[in-house]
Short mmCIF file of C-alpha atoms in Angstrom, two decimals:
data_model
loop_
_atom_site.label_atom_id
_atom_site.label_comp_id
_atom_site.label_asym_id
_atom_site.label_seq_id
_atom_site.Cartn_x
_atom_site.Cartn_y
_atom_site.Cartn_z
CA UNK A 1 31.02 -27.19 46.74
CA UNK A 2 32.22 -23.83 45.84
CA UNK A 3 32.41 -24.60 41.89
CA UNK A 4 28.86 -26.23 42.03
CA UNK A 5 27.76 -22.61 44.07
CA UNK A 6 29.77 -20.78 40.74
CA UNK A 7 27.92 -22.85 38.44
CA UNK A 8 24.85 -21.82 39.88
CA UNK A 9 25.37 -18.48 40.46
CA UNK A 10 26.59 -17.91 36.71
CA UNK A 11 23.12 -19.99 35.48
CA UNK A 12 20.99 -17.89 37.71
CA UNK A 13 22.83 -14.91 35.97
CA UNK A 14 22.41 -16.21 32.26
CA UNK A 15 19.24 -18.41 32.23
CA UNK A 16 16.49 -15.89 33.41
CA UNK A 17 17.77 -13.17 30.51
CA UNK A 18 17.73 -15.62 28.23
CA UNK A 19 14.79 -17.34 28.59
CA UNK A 20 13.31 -13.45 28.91
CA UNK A 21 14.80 -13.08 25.20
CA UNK A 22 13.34 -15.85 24.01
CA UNK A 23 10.04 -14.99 25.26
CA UNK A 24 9.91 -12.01 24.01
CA UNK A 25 11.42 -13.24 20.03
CA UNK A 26 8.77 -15.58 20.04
CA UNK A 27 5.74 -13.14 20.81
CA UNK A 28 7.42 -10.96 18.45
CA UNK A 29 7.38 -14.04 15.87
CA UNK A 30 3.59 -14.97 16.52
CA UNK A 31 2.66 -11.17 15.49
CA UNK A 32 4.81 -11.13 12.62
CA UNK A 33 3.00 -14.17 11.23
CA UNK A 34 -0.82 -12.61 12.25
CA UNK A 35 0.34 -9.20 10.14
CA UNK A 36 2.23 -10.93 7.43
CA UNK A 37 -1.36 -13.81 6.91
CA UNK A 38 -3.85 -11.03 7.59
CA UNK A 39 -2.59 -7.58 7.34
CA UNK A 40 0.33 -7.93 4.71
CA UNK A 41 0.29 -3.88 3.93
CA UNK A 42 1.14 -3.49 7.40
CA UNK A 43 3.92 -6.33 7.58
CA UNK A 44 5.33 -4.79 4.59
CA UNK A 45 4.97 -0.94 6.36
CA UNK A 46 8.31 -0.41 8.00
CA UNK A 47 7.13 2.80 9.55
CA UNK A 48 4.15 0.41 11.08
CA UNK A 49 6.49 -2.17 12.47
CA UNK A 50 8.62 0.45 13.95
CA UNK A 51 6.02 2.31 15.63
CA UNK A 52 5.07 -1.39 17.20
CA UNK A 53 8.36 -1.58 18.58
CA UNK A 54 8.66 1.69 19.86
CA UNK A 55 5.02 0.95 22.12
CA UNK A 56 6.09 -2.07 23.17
CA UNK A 57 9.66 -0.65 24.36
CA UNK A 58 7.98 1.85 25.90
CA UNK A 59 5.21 -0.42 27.92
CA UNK A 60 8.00 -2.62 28.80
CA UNK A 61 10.35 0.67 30.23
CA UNK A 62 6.86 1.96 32.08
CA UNK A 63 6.84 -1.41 33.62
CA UNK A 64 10.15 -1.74 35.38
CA UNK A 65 10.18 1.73 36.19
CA UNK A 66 6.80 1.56 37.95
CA UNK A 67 7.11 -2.15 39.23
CA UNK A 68 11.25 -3.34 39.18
CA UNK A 69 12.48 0.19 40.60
CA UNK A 70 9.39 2.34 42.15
CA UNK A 71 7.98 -0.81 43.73
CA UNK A 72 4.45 -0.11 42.83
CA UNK A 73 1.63 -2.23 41.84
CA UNK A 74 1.49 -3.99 38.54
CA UNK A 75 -2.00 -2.55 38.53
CA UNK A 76 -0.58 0.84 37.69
CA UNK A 77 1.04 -0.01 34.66
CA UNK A 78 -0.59 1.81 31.60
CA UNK A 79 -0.81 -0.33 28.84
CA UNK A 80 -3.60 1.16 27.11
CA UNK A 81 -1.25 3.47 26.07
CA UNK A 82 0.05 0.96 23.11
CA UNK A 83 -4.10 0.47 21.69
CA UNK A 84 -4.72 4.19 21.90
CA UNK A 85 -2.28 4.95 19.95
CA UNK A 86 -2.37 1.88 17.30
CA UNK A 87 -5.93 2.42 16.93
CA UNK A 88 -5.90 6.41 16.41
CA UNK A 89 -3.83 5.28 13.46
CA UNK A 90 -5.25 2.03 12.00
CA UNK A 91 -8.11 -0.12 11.82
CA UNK A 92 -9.50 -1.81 15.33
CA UNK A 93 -7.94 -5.23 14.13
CA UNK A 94 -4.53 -5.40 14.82
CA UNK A 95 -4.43 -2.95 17.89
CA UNK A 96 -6.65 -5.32 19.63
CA UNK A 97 -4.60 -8.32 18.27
CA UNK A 98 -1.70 -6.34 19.69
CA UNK A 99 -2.88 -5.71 23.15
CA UNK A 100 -3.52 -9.45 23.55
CA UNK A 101 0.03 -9.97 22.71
CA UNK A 102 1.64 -7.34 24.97
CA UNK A 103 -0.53 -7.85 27.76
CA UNK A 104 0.79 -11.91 27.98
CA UNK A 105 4.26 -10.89 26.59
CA UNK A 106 5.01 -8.23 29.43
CA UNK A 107 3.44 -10.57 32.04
CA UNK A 108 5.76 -13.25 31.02
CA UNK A 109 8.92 -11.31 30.08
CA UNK A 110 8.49 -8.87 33.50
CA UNK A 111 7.19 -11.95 35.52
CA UNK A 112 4.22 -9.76 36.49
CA UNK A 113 1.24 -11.03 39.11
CA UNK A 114 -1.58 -13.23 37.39
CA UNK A 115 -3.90 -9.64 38.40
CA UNK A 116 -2.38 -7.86 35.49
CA UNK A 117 -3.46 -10.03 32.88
CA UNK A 118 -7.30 -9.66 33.24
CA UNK A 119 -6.87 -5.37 34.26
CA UNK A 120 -4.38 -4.90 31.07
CA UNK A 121 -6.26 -6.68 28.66
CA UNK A 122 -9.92 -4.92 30.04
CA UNK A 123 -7.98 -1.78 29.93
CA UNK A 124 -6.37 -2.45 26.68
CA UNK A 125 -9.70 -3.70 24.51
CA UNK A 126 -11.61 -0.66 26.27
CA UNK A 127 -8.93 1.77 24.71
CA UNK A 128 -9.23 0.54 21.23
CA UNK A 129 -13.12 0.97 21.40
CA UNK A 130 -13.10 4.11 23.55
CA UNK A 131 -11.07 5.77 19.86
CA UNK A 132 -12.75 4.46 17.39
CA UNK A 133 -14.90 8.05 17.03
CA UNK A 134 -11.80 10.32 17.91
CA UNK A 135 -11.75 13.94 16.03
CA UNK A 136 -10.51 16.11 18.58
CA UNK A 137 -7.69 15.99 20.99
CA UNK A 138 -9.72 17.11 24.28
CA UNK A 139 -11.10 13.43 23.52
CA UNK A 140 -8.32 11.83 25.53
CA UNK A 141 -10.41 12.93 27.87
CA UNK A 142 -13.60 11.52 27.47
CA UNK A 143 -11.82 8.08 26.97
CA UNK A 144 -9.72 8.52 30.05
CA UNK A 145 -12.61 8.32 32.23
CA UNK A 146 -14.03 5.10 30.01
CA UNK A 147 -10.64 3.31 30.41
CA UNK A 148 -10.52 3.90 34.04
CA UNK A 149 -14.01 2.39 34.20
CA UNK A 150 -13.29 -0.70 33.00
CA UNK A 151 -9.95 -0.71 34.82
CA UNK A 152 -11.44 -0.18 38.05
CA UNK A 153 -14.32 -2.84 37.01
CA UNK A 154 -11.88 -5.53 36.07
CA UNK A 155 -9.86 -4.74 39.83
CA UNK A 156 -12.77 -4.67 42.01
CA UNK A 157 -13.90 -7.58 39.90
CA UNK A 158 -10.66 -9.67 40.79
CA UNK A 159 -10.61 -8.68 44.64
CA UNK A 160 -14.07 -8.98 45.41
CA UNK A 161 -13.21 -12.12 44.01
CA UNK A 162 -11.11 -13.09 46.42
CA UNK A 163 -12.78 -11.40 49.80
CA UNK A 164 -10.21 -8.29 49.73
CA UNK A 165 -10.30 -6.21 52.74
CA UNK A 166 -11.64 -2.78 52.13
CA UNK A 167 -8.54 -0.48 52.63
CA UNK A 168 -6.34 -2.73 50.05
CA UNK A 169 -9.36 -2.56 47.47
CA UNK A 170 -9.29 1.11 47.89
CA UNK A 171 -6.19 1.44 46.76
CA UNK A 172 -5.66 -0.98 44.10
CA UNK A 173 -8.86 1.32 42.97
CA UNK A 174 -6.35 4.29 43.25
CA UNK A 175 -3.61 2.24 40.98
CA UNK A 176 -6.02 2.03 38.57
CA UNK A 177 -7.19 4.81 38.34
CA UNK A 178 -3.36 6.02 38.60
CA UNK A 179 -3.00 3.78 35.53
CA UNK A 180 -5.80 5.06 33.32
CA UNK A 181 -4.51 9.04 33.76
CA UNK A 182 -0.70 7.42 32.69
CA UNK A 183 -1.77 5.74 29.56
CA UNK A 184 -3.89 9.04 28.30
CA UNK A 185 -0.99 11.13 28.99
CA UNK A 186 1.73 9.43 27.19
CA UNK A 187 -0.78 9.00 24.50
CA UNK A 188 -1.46 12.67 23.98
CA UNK A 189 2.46 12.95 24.12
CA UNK A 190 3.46 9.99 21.71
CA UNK A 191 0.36 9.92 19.00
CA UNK A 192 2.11 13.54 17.47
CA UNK A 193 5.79 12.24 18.11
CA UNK A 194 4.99 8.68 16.19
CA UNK A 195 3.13 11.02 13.49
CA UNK A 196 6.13 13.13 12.88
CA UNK A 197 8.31 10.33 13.20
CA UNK A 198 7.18 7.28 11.20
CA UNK A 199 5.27 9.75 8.95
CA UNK A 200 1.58 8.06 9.86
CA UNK A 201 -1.43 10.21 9.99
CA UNK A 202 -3.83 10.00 12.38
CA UNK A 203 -7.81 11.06 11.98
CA UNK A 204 -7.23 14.06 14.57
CA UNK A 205 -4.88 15.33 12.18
CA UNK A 206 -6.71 14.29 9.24
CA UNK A 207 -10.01 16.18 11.04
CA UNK A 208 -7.57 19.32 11.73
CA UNK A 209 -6.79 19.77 8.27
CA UNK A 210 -10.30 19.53 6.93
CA UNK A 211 -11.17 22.69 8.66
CA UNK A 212 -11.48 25.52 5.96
CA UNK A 213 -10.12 28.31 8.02
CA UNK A 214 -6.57 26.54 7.58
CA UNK A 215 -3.96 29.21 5.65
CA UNK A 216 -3.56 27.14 2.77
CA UNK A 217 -7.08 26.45 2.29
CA UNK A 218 -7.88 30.17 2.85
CA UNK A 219 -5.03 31.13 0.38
CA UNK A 220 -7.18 28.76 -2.47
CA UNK A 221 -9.86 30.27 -1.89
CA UNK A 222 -8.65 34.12 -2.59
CA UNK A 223 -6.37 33.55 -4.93
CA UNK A 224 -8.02 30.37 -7.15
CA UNK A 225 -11.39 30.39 -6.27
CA UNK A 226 -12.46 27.74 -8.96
CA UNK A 227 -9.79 25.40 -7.83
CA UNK A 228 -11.05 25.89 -4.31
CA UNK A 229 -15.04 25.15 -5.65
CA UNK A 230 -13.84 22.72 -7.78
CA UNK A 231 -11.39 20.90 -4.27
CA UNK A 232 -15.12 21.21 -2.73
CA UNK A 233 -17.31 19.18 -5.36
CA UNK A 234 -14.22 16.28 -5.34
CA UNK A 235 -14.20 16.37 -1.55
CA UNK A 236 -17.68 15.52 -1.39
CA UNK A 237 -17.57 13.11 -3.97
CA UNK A 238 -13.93 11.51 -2.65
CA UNK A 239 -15.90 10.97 0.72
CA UNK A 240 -18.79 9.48 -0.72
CA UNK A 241 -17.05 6.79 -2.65
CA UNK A 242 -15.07 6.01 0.22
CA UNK A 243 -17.85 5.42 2.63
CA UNK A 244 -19.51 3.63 -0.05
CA UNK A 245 -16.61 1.23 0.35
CA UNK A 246 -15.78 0.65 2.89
CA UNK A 247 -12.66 3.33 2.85
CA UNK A 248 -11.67 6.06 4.99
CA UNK A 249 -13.51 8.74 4.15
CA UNK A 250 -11.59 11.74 5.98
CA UNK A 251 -8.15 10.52 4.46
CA UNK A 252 -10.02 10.86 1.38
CA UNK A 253 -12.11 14.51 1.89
CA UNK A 254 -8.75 15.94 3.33
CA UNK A 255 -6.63 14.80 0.51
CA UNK A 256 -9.00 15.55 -2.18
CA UNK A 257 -9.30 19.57 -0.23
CA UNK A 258 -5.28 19.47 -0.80
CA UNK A 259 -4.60 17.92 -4.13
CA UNK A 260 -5.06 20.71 -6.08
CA UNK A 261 -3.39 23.21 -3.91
CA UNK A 262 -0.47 24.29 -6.30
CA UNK A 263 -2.73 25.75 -8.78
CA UNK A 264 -2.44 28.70 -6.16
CA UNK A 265 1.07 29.95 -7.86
CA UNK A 266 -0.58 30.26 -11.22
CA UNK A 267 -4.20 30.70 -11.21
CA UNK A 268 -5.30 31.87 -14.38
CA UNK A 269 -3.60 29.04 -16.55
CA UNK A 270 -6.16 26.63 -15.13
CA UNK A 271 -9.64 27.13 -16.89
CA UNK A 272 -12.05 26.60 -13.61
CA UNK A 273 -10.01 29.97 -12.74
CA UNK A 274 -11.08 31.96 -15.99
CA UNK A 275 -13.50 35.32 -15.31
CA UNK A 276 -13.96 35.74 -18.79
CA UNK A 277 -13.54 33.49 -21.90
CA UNK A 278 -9.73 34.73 -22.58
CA UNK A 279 -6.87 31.47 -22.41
CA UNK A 280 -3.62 32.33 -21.98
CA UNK A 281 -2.91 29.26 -23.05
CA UNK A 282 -3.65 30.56 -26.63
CA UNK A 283 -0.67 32.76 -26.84
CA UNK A 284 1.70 29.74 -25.74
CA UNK A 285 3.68 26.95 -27.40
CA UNK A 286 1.79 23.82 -26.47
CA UNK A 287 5.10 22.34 -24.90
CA UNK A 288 5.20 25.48 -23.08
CA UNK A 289 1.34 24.88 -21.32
CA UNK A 290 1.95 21.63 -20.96
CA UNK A 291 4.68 22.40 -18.72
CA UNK A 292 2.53 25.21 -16.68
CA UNK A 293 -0.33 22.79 -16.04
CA UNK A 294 2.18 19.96 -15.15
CA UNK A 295 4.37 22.12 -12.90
CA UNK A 296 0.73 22.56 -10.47
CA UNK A 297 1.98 19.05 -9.01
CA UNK A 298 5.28 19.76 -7.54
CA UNK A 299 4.38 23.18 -6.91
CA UNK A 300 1.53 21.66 -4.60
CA UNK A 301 4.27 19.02 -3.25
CA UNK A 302 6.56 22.16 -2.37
CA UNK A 303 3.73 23.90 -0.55
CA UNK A 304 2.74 20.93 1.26
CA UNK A 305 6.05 20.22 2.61
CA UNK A 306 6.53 24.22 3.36
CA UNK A 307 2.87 23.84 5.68
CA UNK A 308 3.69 20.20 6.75
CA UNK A 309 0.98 18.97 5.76
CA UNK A 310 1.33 14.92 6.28
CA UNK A 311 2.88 11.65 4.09
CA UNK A 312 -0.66 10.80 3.55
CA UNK A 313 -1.51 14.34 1.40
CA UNK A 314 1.45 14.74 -0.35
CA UNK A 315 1.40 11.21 -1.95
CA UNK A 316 -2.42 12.05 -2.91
CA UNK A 317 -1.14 15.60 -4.87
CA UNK A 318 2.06 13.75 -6.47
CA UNK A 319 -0.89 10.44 -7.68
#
């Protein structure tokens, strides 16, 4: 009797972490074969598959922090958080492909209530959407309150459901809407942090560096003026072409703004720049000139990196 009671105590140690492990490999396996079929770039971006992990780490830690140690409901557990950010820095696609996935994965792995399924994955699809027109920060806001809409439509839907007395709806309504103000926040804290980190771009960023008041931008324009026309006219024409299609056209008007940008150390070697019909270029050895106009590349590189401007900009001034 007592070896069949060890027995089962060491199976009832081993089995449910294993069984968690391979739950969560295969999950991990099904979305590696949906990115590697449809979105190969991103299967091959290891910056991409990292910042995947780190969201699903984190939705996973927010879960037995909130649920295994707090004791609270699953209904506060924000995983929107994972779509907002996935879809402030890719196409709609795969951040709704991945909420699907996370919102069965972390109800199988953390043995969650058959509730969360329905609330995460309203939650989660209503994130994607509620970013697909983000340009400024403060609109973690706005989305906040359309996430906790369709949070609190998807709980009230489920308890209604099933004849809920009043006081418990009322405060699975207050998990929710506990739930919706926890996925905006770490948002706004991890979108800048994954940015920094895996060296992805986002269009807040991309919309903060098209304004024309930015240093560098203003520098262009005092001390190259006809680079800074001439950044204009290819902005323009950049975004244009992109929206014609089917590209994005701010990656496009901001790096076409930047590419230029090292001009700004020497000017007057580059012929948009010339007042009057003098060329310096006259009274130099051709190697020499070629050198000058080349150098405007790494020069541009060097002042990107010194402003930090983003992966995304610098490759565009190096191609």
């Amino acid at each position: 009797r007592d070896l069949e009671s060890a027995r089962r105590q060491r199976s009832e140690i081993f089995y449910p972490p294993a069984a968690r492990m391979a739950l969560m490999l295969l999950f991990i396996a099904i979305f590696a074969v949906y990115l590697r079929l449809e979105l190969p770039q991103v299967f091959r971006d290891n910056a991409m598959l990292a910042m995947f992990t780190l969201l699903a780490a984190v939705v996973m830690g927010a879960t037995e922090v909130l649920v295994g140690t707090m004791g609270l409901s699953e209904f506060t557990i924000p995983l929107a958080v994972a779509p907002l950010v996935v879809a402030s820095l890719m196409e709609k696609r795969p951040a709704l492909v991945f909420t699907l996935m996370l919102a069965v994965a972390t109800t199988a792995i953390m043995e969650l209530k058959a509730p969360f399924v329905p609330v995460a994955v309203m939650g989660g699809v209503t994130a994607v959407y509620s970013v697909a027109r983000l340009r400024h920060r403060w609109h973690f806001l706005r989305a906040n309150v359309v996430i906790a809409a369709a949070i609190l439509a998807a709980i009230m839907a489920w308890d209604l459901a099933r004849a809920t007395p009043p006081e418990l709806l009322v405060r699975d309504a207050m998990w929710g809407a506990l739930n919706s103000f926890l996925a905006i926040s770490l948002a706004f804290l991890l979108l800048p942090v994954v940015e920094h980190v895996f060296g992805l771009t986002s269009d807040i960023t991309l919309l903060e560096l098209s304004d024309l008041n930015r240093p560098l931008l203003r520098r262009l324009q005092l001390e190259a003026p006809g680079t800074y026309h001439h950044s204009l006219v290819v902005a323009q024409l950049s975004e244009n072409a992109a929206n014609a299609i089917g590209a994005n056209p701010l990656v496009a008007r901001v790096c076409a703004l930047f590419h230029d940008v090292g001009k700004t150390l020497n000017p007057q070697f580059f012929g948009e720049n010339h007042r009057d019909r003098s060329n310096p270029h006259n009274d130099l050895p051709p190697a020499e000139s070629a050198q000058i106009i080349r150098q405007h590349v790494p020069d541009g590189v060097d002042l990107a990196q010194r402003h930090h401007l983003p992966r995304a900009v610098i490759d565009a001034i190096q191609q």
